[in-house]
């Protein structure tokens, strides 16, 4: 018996392939090729494989000007076209789907760094949910339920603040107070933006955030809430789900630390969002955050200095 918890948009996603406005095969990300996929390609005698994938483990794609060596001029995958889906690496096959395991509980989410996921996310006219599905391995298990994890109970309390068309700033205040700290992260917003710009520059990111005030961010939040009533609330739910579930594997379940990082995430995304093209600016800034390890941590540490 096991349980799968997945986001309510998970099964709605379908890759746009060559029609994607920002093909992930063109991104300068470090892509790990799993041993099984590497061995299959070696056995098939892929031409010049040593110039395309490193021999050393972990096997990495050798990019050319940031592009995957297997991408065609039409933006499609040569491996998929020539050998079939079974020969694609696990990373390429799964993205933007992400799965995590917590004993007998599995989570399935989608990354907002994908343009199509950002579009699906933005068009939601209700709160994003993370629904449980039970899978039974024999008849004796039918009807049984798992005792909720501590992280699930924490998530329920957090989601109670970020629901409906709640004001996200008020939700953070209530949440912080509930965890024994009033206004735990009331600092100059520009400190966050300056710190992130330093990190983005180190990552050679084309994104640069502008100076702003809390009042300007509040105004932008109100504008977004009028246009997309559930968007900012769902953005917070999306962030909290992954990070609170990760606490399950942590000895020190520091919920306040997650709250701090969630607020940084919200302020960064708010600053970067173009209210005329929210979906495009959303996937661009989340690419800078999600695909660069410990960006939020780096910003948080930089603010302390």
PDB file of C-alpha atoms in Angstrom:
ATOM      1  CA  UNK A   1       0.000   0.000   0.000  1.00  0.00           C
ATOM      2  CA  UNK A   2       1.290   3.439  -0.857  1.00  0.00           C
ATOM      3  CA  UNK A   3      -0.068   6.947  -1.265  1.00  0.00           C
ATOM      4  CA  UNK A   4       0.596   9.475  -4.022  1.00  0.00           C
ATOM      5  CA  UNK A   5       0.036  13.173  -3.345  1.00  0.00           C
ATOM      6  CA  UNK A   6       0.006  15.240  -6.508  1.00  0.00           C
ATOM      7  CA  UNK A   7      -0.917  18.720  -7.620  1.00  0.00           C
ATOM      8  CA  UNK A   8      -4.300  19.208  -9.234  1.00  0.00           C
ATOM      9  CA  UNK A   9      -2.701  20.316 -12.533  1.00  0.00           C
ATOM     10  CA  UNK A  10      -0.234  17.414 -12.739  1.00  0.00           C
ATOM     11  CA  UNK A  11      -2.225  15.282 -15.179  1.00  0.00           C
ATOM     12  CA  UNK A  12      -3.140  18.280 -17.352  1.00  0.00           C
ATOM     13  CA  UNK A  13       0.394  18.852 -18.569  1.00  0.00           C
ATOM     14  CA  UNK A  14       1.448  17.924 -22.111  1.00  0.00           C
ATOM     15  CA  UNK A  15       4.819  18.949 -23.549  1.00  0.00           C
ATOM     16  CA  UNK A  16       4.608  21.502 -26.390  1.00  0.00           C
ATOM     17  CA  UNK A  17       7.859  20.121 -27.872  1.00  0.00           C
ATOM     18  CA  UNK A  18       9.046  22.261 -30.802  1.00  0.00           C
ATOM     19  CA  UNK A  19       6.121  24.673 -30.281  1.00  0.00           C
ATOM     20  CA  UNK A  20       7.439  25.631 -26.830  1.00  0.00           C
ATOM     21  CA  UNK A  21       8.374  29.329 -26.592  1.00  0.00           C
ATOM     22  CA  UNK A  22      11.398  28.488 -24.416  1.00  0.00           C
ATOM     23  CA  UNK A  23      12.603  24.978 -25.244  1.00  0.00           C
ATOM     24  CA  UNK A  24      14.396  23.467 -22.236  1.00  0.00           C
ATOM     25  CA  UNK A  25      16.872  21.807 -24.644  1.00  0.00           C
ATOM     26  CA  UNK A  26      18.226  25.301 -25.373  1.00  0.00           C
ATOM     27  CA  UNK A  27      18.924  26.093 -21.726  1.00  0.00           C
ATOM     28  CA  UNK A  28      22.481  26.041 -20.270  1.00  0.00           C
ATOM     29  CA  UNK A  29      21.457  23.721 -17.437  1.00  0.00           C
ATOM     30  CA  UNK A  30      23.596  20.871 -16.181  1.00  0.00           C
ATOM     31  CA  UNK A  31      21.713  17.763 -17.320  1.00  0.00           C
ATOM     32  CA  UNK A  32      22.624  14.449 -15.726  1.00  0.00           C
ATOM     33  CA  UNK A  33      22.324  11.366 -17.915  1.00  0.00           C
ATOM     34  CA  UNK A  34      21.550   8.322 -15.781  1.00  0.00           C
ATOM     35  CA  UNK A  35      23.828   5.290 -16.117  1.00  0.00           C
ATOM     36  CA  UNK A  36      21.132   3.165 -17.767  1.00  0.00           C
ATOM     37  CA  UNK A  37      20.474   5.748 -20.502  1.00  0.00           C
ATOM     38  CA  UNK A  38      24.214   6.292 -21.044  1.00  0.00           C
ATOM     39  CA  UNK A  39      24.859   2.555 -21.408  1.00  0.00           C
ATOM     40  CA  UNK A  40      21.968   2.149 -23.839  1.00  0.00           C
ATOM     41  CA  UNK A  41      23.310   4.935 -26.053  1.00  0.00           C
ATOM     42  CA  UNK A  42      26.804   3.464 -25.958  1.00  0.00           C
ATOM     43  CA  UNK A  43      25.444   0.067 -26.974  1.00  0.00           C
ATOM     44  CA  UNK A  44      23.543   1.658 -29.872  1.00  0.00           C
ATOM     45  CA  UNK A  45      26.793   3.179 -31.144  1.00  0.00           C
ATOM     46  CA  UNK A  46      25.715   6.843 -31.048  1.00  0.00           C
ATOM     47  CA  UNK A  47      28.161   8.819 -33.199  1.00  0.00           C
ATOM     48  CA  UNK A  48      30.800  10.858 -31.299  1.00  0.00           C
ATOM     49  CA  UNK A  49      29.133  10.125 -27.972  1.00  0.00           C
ATOM     50  CA  UNK A  50      32.264  11.166 -26.049  1.00  0.00           C
ATOM     51  CA  UNK A  51      31.869  14.701 -27.407  1.00  0.00           C
ATOM     52  CA  UNK A  52      28.229  14.794 -26.306  1.00  0.00           C
ATOM     53  CA  UNK A  53      28.172  13.073 -22.905  1.00  0.00           C
ATOM     54  CA  UNK A  54      30.970  12.891 -20.350  1.00  0.00           C
ATOM     55  CA  UNK A  55      32.428   9.452 -19.618  1.00  0.00           C
ATOM     56  CA  UNK A  56      32.849  10.309 -15.948  1.00  0.00           C
ATOM     57  CA  UNK A  57      29.982   9.866 -13.529  1.00  0.00           C
ATOM     58  CA  UNK A  58      27.709  11.597 -13.047  1.00  0.00           C
ATOM     59  CA  UNK A  59      27.401  11.659 -16.830  1.00  0.00           C
ATOM     60  CA  UNK A  60      26.638  15.185 -18.040  1.00  0.00           C
ATOM     61  CA  UNK A  61      25.486  16.473 -21.395  1.00  0.00           C
ATOM     62  CA  UNK A  62      28.273  18.462 -23.078  1.00  0.00           C
ATOM     63  CA  UNK A  63      26.497  21.610 -24.204  1.00  0.00           C
ATOM     64  CA  UNK A  64      27.415  23.674 -27.271  1.00  0.00           C
ATOM     65  CA  UNK A  65      26.563  27.347 -26.698  1.00  0.00           C
ATOM     66  CA  UNK A  66      24.075  26.203 -24.084  1.00  0.00           C
ATOM     67  CA  UNK A  67      22.266  23.807 -26.411  1.00  0.00           C
ATOM     68  CA  UNK A  68      21.812  20.077 -26.056  1.00  0.00           C
ATOM     69  CA  UNK A  69      24.069  18.252 -28.565  1.00  0.00           C
ATOM     70  CA  UNK A  70      21.127  16.082 -29.619  1.00  0.00           C
ATOM     71  CA  UNK A  71      18.692  18.882 -30.491  1.00  0.00           C
ATOM     72  CA  UNK A  72      17.627  19.254 -34.134  1.00  0.00           C
ATOM     73  CA  UNK A  73      17.177  22.527 -36.021  1.00  0.00           C
ATOM     74  CA  UNK A  74      13.447  22.057 -35.487  1.00  0.00           C
ATOM     75  CA  UNK A  75      13.906  21.937 -31.704  1.00  0.00           C
ATOM     76  CA  UNK A  76      13.246  18.195 -31.446  1.00  0.00           C
ATOM     77  CA  UNK A  77      15.307  15.411 -29.870  1.00  0.00           C
ATOM     78  CA  UNK A  78      17.448  13.226 -32.148  1.00  0.00           C
ATOM     79  CA  UNK A  79      17.563  10.448 -29.566  1.00  0.00           C
ATOM     80  CA  UNK A  80      13.781  10.327 -29.370  1.00  0.00           C
ATOM     81  CA  UNK A  81      13.456  10.476 -33.163  1.00  0.00           C
ATOM     82  CA  UNK A  82      16.105   7.833 -33.913  1.00  0.00           C
ATOM     83  CA  UNK A  83      15.793   5.413 -31.000  1.00  0.00           C
ATOM     84  CA  UNK A  84      12.511   6.109 -29.210  1.00  0.00           C
ATOM     85  CA  UNK A  85      11.451   7.438 -25.807  1.00  0.00           C
ATOM     86  CA  UNK A  86      13.006   4.499 -23.937  1.00  0.00           C
ATOM     87  CA  UNK A  87      16.479   5.800 -24.806  1.00  0.00           C
ATOM     88  CA  UNK A  88      15.951   9.287 -23.372  1.00  0.00           C
ATOM     89  CA  UNK A  89      17.522  10.008 -19.991  1.00  0.00           C
ATOM     90  CA  UNK A  90      15.295   9.985 -16.922  1.00  0.00           C
ATOM     91  CA  UNK A  91      15.828  13.738 -16.506  1.00  0.00           C
ATOM     92  CA  UNK A  92      14.620  14.562 -20.011  1.00  0.00           C
ATOM     93  CA  UNK A  93      11.743  12.096 -19.830  1.00  0.00           C
ATOM     94  CA  UNK A  94      10.367  13.459 -16.575  1.00  0.00           C
ATOM     95  CA  UNK A  95      10.915  17.259 -16.690  1.00  0.00           C
ATOM     96  CA  UNK A  96       8.973  19.373 -15.702  1.00  0.00           C
ATOM     97  CA  UNK A  97       7.508  16.603 -13.562  1.00  0.00           C
ATOM     98  CA  UNK A  98       9.127  16.159 -10.169  1.00  0.00           C
ATOM     99  CA  UNK A  99       8.674  13.196  -7.839  1.00  0.00           C
ATOM    100  CA  UNK A 100       9.806  12.739  -4.231  1.00  0.00           C
ATOM    101  CA  UNK A 101       9.551   9.792  -1.869  1.00  0.00           C
ATOM    102  CA  UNK A 102       8.771   9.800   1.858  1.00  0.00           C
ATOM    103  CA  UNK A 103       8.660   6.145   2.917  1.00  0.00           C
ATOM    104  CA  UNK A 104       5.369   4.897   1.458  1.00  0.00           C
ATOM    105  CA  UNK A 105       4.244   8.369   0.362  1.00  0.00           C
ATOM    106  CA  UNK A 106       5.170   9.846  -3.013  1.00  0.00           C
ATOM    107  CA  UNK A 107       4.648  13.415  -4.205  1.00  0.00           C
ATOM    108  CA  UNK A 108       4.209  14.500  -7.816  1.00  0.00           C
ATOM    109  CA  UNK A 109       4.448  18.139  -8.832  1.00  0.00           C
ATOM    110  CA  UNK A 110       5.200  20.275 -11.877  1.00  0.00           C
ATOM    111  CA  UNK A 111       7.911  22.927 -12.140  1.00  0.00           C
ATOM    112  CA  UNK A 112       6.798  26.479 -12.893  1.00  0.00           C
ATOM    113  CA  UNK A 113      10.016  26.956 -14.872  1.00  0.00           C
ATOM    114  CA  UNK A 114       8.222  25.320 -17.813  1.00  0.00           C
ATOM    115  CA  UNK A 115       6.182  27.771 -19.980  1.00  0.00           C
ATOM    116  CA  UNK A 116       3.253  25.376 -20.380  1.00  0.00           C
ATOM    117  CA  UNK A 117       3.104  24.687 -16.636  1.00  0.00           C
ATOM    118  CA  UNK A 118       3.157  28.437 -15.930  1.00  0.00           C
ATOM    119  CA  UNK A 119       0.248  28.885 -18.322  1.00  0.00           C
ATOM    120  CA  UNK A 120      -1.774  26.099 -16.688  1.00  0.00           C
ATOM    121  CA  UNK A 121      -0.953  27.509 -13.254  1.00  0.00           C
ATOM    122  CA  UNK A 122      -1.952  31.067 -14.165  1.00  0.00           C
ATOM    123  CA  UNK A 123      -5.285  29.991 -15.653  1.00  0.00           C
ATOM    124  CA  UNK A 124      -6.432  28.219 -12.474  1.00  0.00           C
ATOM    125  CA  UNK A 125      -9.635  29.823 -11.199  1.00  0.00           C
ATOM    126  CA  UNK A 126      -9.515  28.018  -7.866  1.00  0.00           C
ATOM    127  CA  UNK A 127      -6.982  27.086  -5.209  1.00  0.00           C
ATOM    128  CA  UNK A 128      -4.378  24.588  -6.372  1.00  0.00           C
ATOM    129  CA  UNK A 129      -4.852  21.379  -4.421  1.00  0.00           C
ATOM    130  CA  UNK A 130      -2.563  18.491  -3.588  1.00  0.00           C
ATOM    131  CA  UNK A 131      -4.770  15.432  -3.665  1.00  0.00           C
ATOM    132  CA  UNK A 132      -4.072  11.981  -2.259  1.00  0.00           C
ATOM    133  CA  UNK A 133      -4.495   8.747  -4.183  1.00  0.00           C
ATOM    134  CA  UNK A 134      -4.255   5.383  -2.393  1.00  0.00           C
ATOM    135  CA  UNK A 135      -2.843   2.372  -4.199  1.00  0.00           C
ATOM    136  CA  UNK A 136      -3.381  -1.093  -2.729  1.00  0.00           C
ATOM    137  CA  UNK A 137      -1.077  -4.011  -3.412  1.00  0.00           C
ATOM    138  CA  UNK A 138      -3.514  -6.675  -2.177  1.00  0.00           C
ATOM    139  CA  UNK A 139      -7.174  -6.920  -1.189  1.00  0.00           C
ATOM    140  CA  UNK A 140      -6.470  -6.934   2.550  1.00  0.00           C
ATOM    141  CA  UNK A 141      -5.275  -3.315   2.323  1.00  0.00           C
ATOM    142  CA  UNK A 142      -8.385  -1.921   0.635  1.00  0.00           C
ATOM    143  CA  UNK A 143      -9.993   0.828   2.714  1.00  0.00           C
ATOM    144  CA  UNK A 144      -6.967   1.392   4.943  1.00  0.00           C
ATOM    145  CA  UNK A 145      -5.575   4.908   5.342  1.00  0.00           C
ATOM    146  CA  UNK A 146      -2.175   6.277   6.254  1.00  0.00           C
ATOM    147  CA  UNK A 147      -1.754   8.218   9.442  1.00  0.00           C
ATOM    148  CA  UNK A 148      -1.026  11.800   8.269  1.00  0.00           C
ATOM    149  CA  UNK A 149       2.619  12.816   8.315  1.00  0.00           C
ATOM    150  CA  UNK A 150       3.609  15.698  10.555  1.00  0.00           C
ATOM    151  CA  UNK A 151       4.456  17.685   7.422  1.00  0.00           C
ATOM    152  CA  UNK A 152       0.930  17.111   6.067  1.00  0.00           C
ATOM    153  CA  UNK A 153      -0.592  18.494   9.268  1.00  0.00           C
ATOM    154  CA  UNK A 154       1.670  21.553   9.064  1.00  0.00           C
ATOM    155  CA  UNK A 155       0.681  22.052   5.427  1.00  0.00           C
ATOM    156  CA  UNK A 156      -3.005  21.993   6.309  1.00  0.00           C
ATOM    157  CA  UNK A 157      -2.470  24.779   8.846  1.00  0.00           C
ATOM    158  CA  UNK A 158      -0.532  26.833   6.291  1.00  0.00           C
ATOM    159  CA  UNK A 159      -3.059  26.238   3.510  1.00  0.00           C
ATOM    160  CA  UNK A 160      -5.812  27.478   5.818  1.00  0.00           C
ATOM    161  CA  UNK A 161      -4.150  30.895   5.630  1.00  0.00           C
ATOM    162  CA  UNK A 162      -3.528  30.773   1.878  1.00  0.00           C
ATOM    163  CA  UNK A 163      -6.952  29.877   0.579  1.00  0.00           C
ATOM    164  CA  UNK A 164      -9.742  31.459  -1.407  1.00  0.00           C
ATOM    165  CA  UNK A 165      -8.741  34.947  -2.516  1.00  0.00           C
ATOM    166  CA  UNK A 166      -6.774  35.773   0.618  1.00  0.00           C
ATOM    167  CA  UNK A 167      -4.374  38.721   0.793  1.00  0.00           C
ATOM    168  CA  UNK A 168      -0.982  37.004   0.790  1.00  0.00           C
ATOM    169  CA  UNK A 169       0.666  39.642   2.973  1.00  0.00           C
ATOM    170  CA  UNK A 170      -2.050  39.284   5.607  1.00  0.00           C
ATOM    171  CA  UNK A 171      -1.691  35.504   5.342  1.00  0.00           C
ATOM    172  CA  UNK A 172       2.029  35.735   6.098  1.00  0.00           C
ATOM    173  CA  UNK A 173       1.389  37.970   9.100  1.00  0.00           C
ATOM    174  CA  UNK A 174      -1.159  35.526  10.515  1.00  0.00           C
ATOM    175  CA  UNK A 175       1.144  32.592   9.855  1.00  0.00           C
ATOM    176  CA  UNK A 176       4.135  34.245  11.475  1.00  0.00           C
ATOM    177  CA  UNK A 177       2.097  35.171  14.528  1.00  0.00           C
ATOM    178  CA  UNK A 178       0.743  31.626  14.768  1.00  0.00           C
ATOM    179  CA  UNK A 179       4.307  30.309  14.952  1.00  0.00           C
ATOM    180  CA  UNK A 180       5.226  32.653  17.766  1.00  0.00           C
ATOM    181  CA  UNK A 181       6.976  35.412  15.865  1.00  0.00           C
ATOM    182  CA  UNK A 182       5.335  38.657  14.832  1.00  0.00           C
ATOM    183  CA  UNK A 183       6.687  40.136  11.578  1.00  0.00           C
ATOM    184  CA  UNK A 184       9.749  37.891  11.527  1.00  0.00           C
ATOM    185  CA  UNK A 185      11.065  39.199   8.230  1.00  0.00           C
ATOM    186  CA  UNK A 186      10.218  42.867   8.096  1.00  0.00           C
ATOM    187  CA  UNK A 187      13.270  44.170   6.227  1.00  0.00           C
ATOM    188  CA  UNK A 188      14.037  46.477   3.345  1.00  0.00           C
ATOM    189  CA  UNK A 189      12.760  44.846   0.163  1.00  0.00           C
ATOM    190  CA  UNK A 190      15.650  46.348  -1.806  1.00  0.00           C
ATOM    191  CA  UNK A 191      18.117  44.363   0.298  1.00  0.00           C
ATOM    192  CA  UNK A 192      16.497  41.198  -1.061  1.00  0.00           C
ATOM    193  CA  UNK A 193      16.580  42.448  -4.651  1.00  0.00           C
ATOM    194  CA  UNK A 194      20.193  43.613  -4.419  1.00  0.00           C
ATOM    195  CA  UNK A 195      21.254  40.293  -2.918  1.00  0.00           C
ATOM    196  CA  UNK A 196      19.449  38.323  -5.603  1.00  0.00           C
ATOM    197  CA  UNK A 197      20.992  40.404  -8.391  1.00  0.00           C
ATOM    198  CA  UNK A 198      24.437  39.495  -7.054  1.00  0.00           C
ATOM    199  CA  UNK A 199      23.502  35.799  -7.117  1.00  0.00           C
ATOM    200  CA  UNK A 200      21.934  36.038 -10.601  1.00  0.00           C
ATOM    201  CA  UNK A 201      25.039  37.768 -11.944  1.00  0.00           C
ATOM    202  CA  UNK A 202      27.214  34.954 -10.597  1.00  0.00           C
ATOM    203  CA  UNK A 203      24.934  32.517 -12.441  1.00  0.00           C
ATOM    204  CA  UNK A 204      25.204  34.523 -15.692  1.00  0.00           C
ATOM    205  CA  UNK A 205      21.447  35.042 -15.652  1.00  0.00           C
ATOM    206  CA  UNK A 206      19.994  37.694 -18.008  1.00  0.00           C
ATOM    207  CA  UNK A 207      17.453  38.638 -15.329  1.00  0.00           C
ATOM    208  CA  UNK A 208      18.052  41.790 -13.318  1.00  0.00           C
ATOM    209  CA  UNK A 209      15.608  42.988 -10.682  1.00  0.00           C
ATOM    210  CA  UNK A 210      14.861  46.650 -10.147  1.00  0.00           C
ATOM    211  CA  UNK A 211      14.785  48.690  -6.965  1.00  0.00           C
ATOM    212  CA  UNK A 212      11.313  48.920  -5.467  1.00  0.00           C
ATOM    213  CA  UNK A 213       9.421  49.638  -2.275  1.00  0.00           C
ATOM    214  CA  UNK A 214       6.990  47.538  -0.276  1.00  0.00           C
ATOM    215  CA  UNK A 215       4.262  49.902  -1.395  1.00  0.00           C
ATOM    216  CA  UNK A 216       5.088  49.279  -5.046  1.00  0.00           C
ATOM    217  CA  UNK A 217       5.034  45.518  -4.516  1.00  0.00           C
ATOM    218  CA  UNK A 218       1.728  45.816  -2.652  1.00  0.00           C
ATOM    219  CA  UNK A 219       0.253  47.763  -5.567  1.00  0.00           C
ATOM    220  CA  UNK A 220       1.480  45.126  -8.030  1.00  0.00           C
ATOM    221  CA  UNK A 221       0.024  42.377  -5.828  1.00  0.00           C
ATOM    222  CA  UNK A 222      -3.353  44.136  -5.828  1.00  0.00           C
ATOM    223  CA  UNK A 223      -3.236  44.514  -9.615  1.00  0.00           C
ATOM    224  CA  UNK A 224      -2.459  40.819 -10.028  1.00  0.00           C
ATOM    225  CA  UNK A 225      -5.182  39.822  -7.568  1.00  0.00           C
ATOM    226  CA  UNK A 226      -7.743  41.773  -9.569  1.00  0.00           C
ATOM    227  CA  UNK A 227      -6.678  40.099 -12.813  1.00  0.00           C
ATOM    228  CA  UNK A 228      -5.907  36.609 -11.465  1.00  0.00           C
ATOM    229  CA  UNK A 229      -7.656  36.251  -8.068  1.00  0.00           C
ATOM    230  CA  UNK A 230      -6.012  32.936  -7.090  1.00  0.00           C
ATOM    231  CA  UNK A 231      -2.562  33.422  -8.561  1.00  0.00           C
ATOM    232  CA  UNK A 232      -0.513  34.757  -5.612  1.00  0.00           C
ATOM    233  CA  UNK A 233      -2.231  32.481  -3.103  1.00  0.00           C
ATOM    234  CA  UNK A 234      -1.481  29.502  -5.341  1.00  0.00           C
ATOM    235  CA  UNK A 235       2.105  30.660  -5.770  1.00  0.00           C
ATOM    236  CA  UNK A 236       2.552  30.451  -2.004  1.00  0.00           C
ATOM    237  CA  UNK A 237       0.791  27.081  -1.788  1.00  0.00           C
ATOM    238  CA  UNK A 238       3.046  25.768  -4.564  1.00  0.00           C
ATOM    239  CA  UNK A 239       6.186  26.885  -2.720  1.00  0.00           C
ATOM    240  CA  UNK A 240       5.092  25.669   0.709  1.00  0.00           C
ATOM    241  CA  UNK A 241       4.043  22.210  -0.488  1.00  0.00           C
ATOM    242  CA  UNK A 242       7.490  21.174  -1.705  1.00  0.00           C
ATOM    243  CA  UNK A 243       9.452  22.717   1.152  1.00  0.00           C
ATOM    244  CA  UNK A 244       7.224  21.590   4.010  1.00  0.00           C
ATOM    245  CA  UNK A 245       7.126  18.026   2.675  1.00  0.00           C
ATOM    246  CA  UNK A 246      10.929  18.080   2.560  1.00  0.00           C
ATOM    247  CA  UNK A 247      10.915  18.693   6.315  1.00  0.00           C
ATOM    248  CA  UNK A 248       9.682  15.129   6.741  1.00  0.00           C
ATOM    249  CA  UNK A 249      13.208  13.906   6.057  1.00  0.00           C
ATOM    250  CA  UNK A 250      14.755  16.566   8.296  1.00  0.00           C
ATOM    251  CA  UNK A 251      15.680  16.133  11.951  1.00  0.00           C
ATOM    252  CA  UNK A 252      15.110  19.809  12.644  1.00  0.00           C
ATOM    253  CA  UNK A 253      11.671  20.696  11.295  1.00  0.00           C
ATOM    254  CA  UNK A 254      12.170  24.471  11.208  1.00  0.00           C
ATOM    255  CA  UNK A 255       8.864  25.758   9.856  1.00  0.00           C
ATOM    256  CA  UNK A 256       9.824  29.387  10.511  1.00  0.00           C
ATOM    257  CA  UNK A 257      12.823  28.971   8.219  1.00  0.00           C
ATOM    258  CA  UNK A 258      10.518  27.814   5.414  1.00  0.00           C
ATOM    259  CA  UNK A 259       8.222  30.781   6.050  1.00  0.00           C
ATOM    260  CA  UNK A 260      11.161  33.179   5.703  1.00  0.00           C
ATOM    261  CA  UNK A 261      12.233  31.607   2.419  1.00  0.00           C
ATOM    262  CA  UNK A 262       8.656  31.575   1.133  1.00  0.00           C
ATOM    263  CA  UNK A 263       8.421  35.307   1.741  1.00  0.00           C
ATOM    264  CA  UNK A 264      11.703  35.898  -0.115  1.00  0.00           C
ATOM    265  CA  UNK A 265      10.390  33.769  -2.990  1.00  0.00           C
ATOM    266  CA  UNK A 266       7.138  35.740  -3.129  1.00  0.00           C
ATOM    267  CA  UNK A 267       8.901  39.131  -3.106  1.00  0.00           C
ATOM    268  CA  UNK A 268      11.358  38.057  -5.804  1.00  0.00           C
ATOM    269  CA  UNK A 269       8.639  36.736  -8.105  1.00  0.00           C
ATOM    270  CA  UNK A 270       6.455  39.787  -7.502  1.00  0.00           C
ATOM    271  CA  UNK A 271       9.311  42.090  -8.438  1.00  0.00           C
ATOM    272  CA  UNK A 272      10.149  40.148 -11.598  1.00  0.00           C
ATOM    273  CA  UNK A 273       6.597  39.672 -12.875  1.00  0.00           C
ATOM    274  CA  UNK A 274       5.507  41.621 -15.918  1.00  0.00           C
ATOM    275  CA  UNK A 275       1.802  42.172 -15.326  1.00  0.00           C
ATOM    276  CA  UNK A 276       1.252  42.312 -19.099  1.00  0.00           C
ATOM    277  CA  UNK A 277       2.762  38.848 -19.625  1.00  0.00           C
ATOM    278  CA  UNK A 278       2.611  37.073 -16.290  1.00  0.00           C
ATOM    279  CA  UNK A 279       3.105  33.516 -17.576  1.00  0.00           C
ATOM    280  CA  UNK A 280       6.324  34.355 -19.475  1.00  0.00           C
ATOM    281  CA  UNK A 281       7.888  36.336 -16.646  1.00  0.00           C
ATOM    282  CA  UNK A 282       6.841  33.649 -14.141  1.00  0.00           C
ATOM    283  CA  UNK A 283       8.682  30.815 -15.878  1.00  0.00           C
ATOM    284  CA  UNK A 284      11.715  33.033 -16.492  1.00  0.00           C
ATOM    285  CA  UNK A 285      12.219  33.984 -12.842  1.00  0.00           C
ATOM    286  CA  UNK A 286      11.422  30.505 -11.537  1.00  0.00           C
ATOM    287  CA  UNK A 287      14.012  29.110 -13.969  1.00  0.00           C
ATOM    288  CA  UNK A 288      16.569  31.364 -12.332  1.00  0.00           C
ATOM    289  CA  UNK A 289      15.495  30.149  -8.890  1.00  0.00           C
ATOM    290  CA  UNK A 290      14.579  26.481  -9.366  1.00  0.00           C
ATOM    291  CA  UNK A 291      17.462  25.481 -11.623  1.00  0.00           C
ATOM    292  CA  UNK A 292      20.210  27.167  -9.647  1.00  0.00           C
ATOM    293  CA  UNK A 293      20.847  25.276  -6.461  1.00  0.00           C
ATOM    294  CA  UNK A 294      20.357  27.136  -3.186  1.00  0.00           C
ATOM    295  CA  UNK A 295      19.486  30.530  -4.746  1.00  0.00           C
ATOM    296  CA  UNK A 296      17.016  31.323  -1.981  1.00  0.00           C
ATOM    297  CA  UNK A 297      19.560  30.238   0.636  1.00  0.00           C
ATOM    298  CA  UNK A 298      22.221  32.418  -0.980  1.00  0.00           C
ATOM    299  CA  UNK A 299      19.910  35.447  -0.979  1.00  0.00           C
ATOM    300  CA  UNK A 300      18.950  34.850   2.648  1.00  0.00           C
ATOM    301  CA  UNK A 301      22.612  34.655   3.688  1.00  0.00           C
ATOM    302  CA  UNK A 302      23.520  37.730   1.639  1.00  0.00           C
ATOM    303  CA  UNK A 303      20.822  39.755   3.405  1.00  0.00           C
ATOM    304  CA  UNK A 304      22.389  38.961   6.789  1.00  0.00           C
ATOM    305  CA  UNK A 305      25.752  40.479   5.803  1.00  0.00           C
TER     306      UNK A 305
END
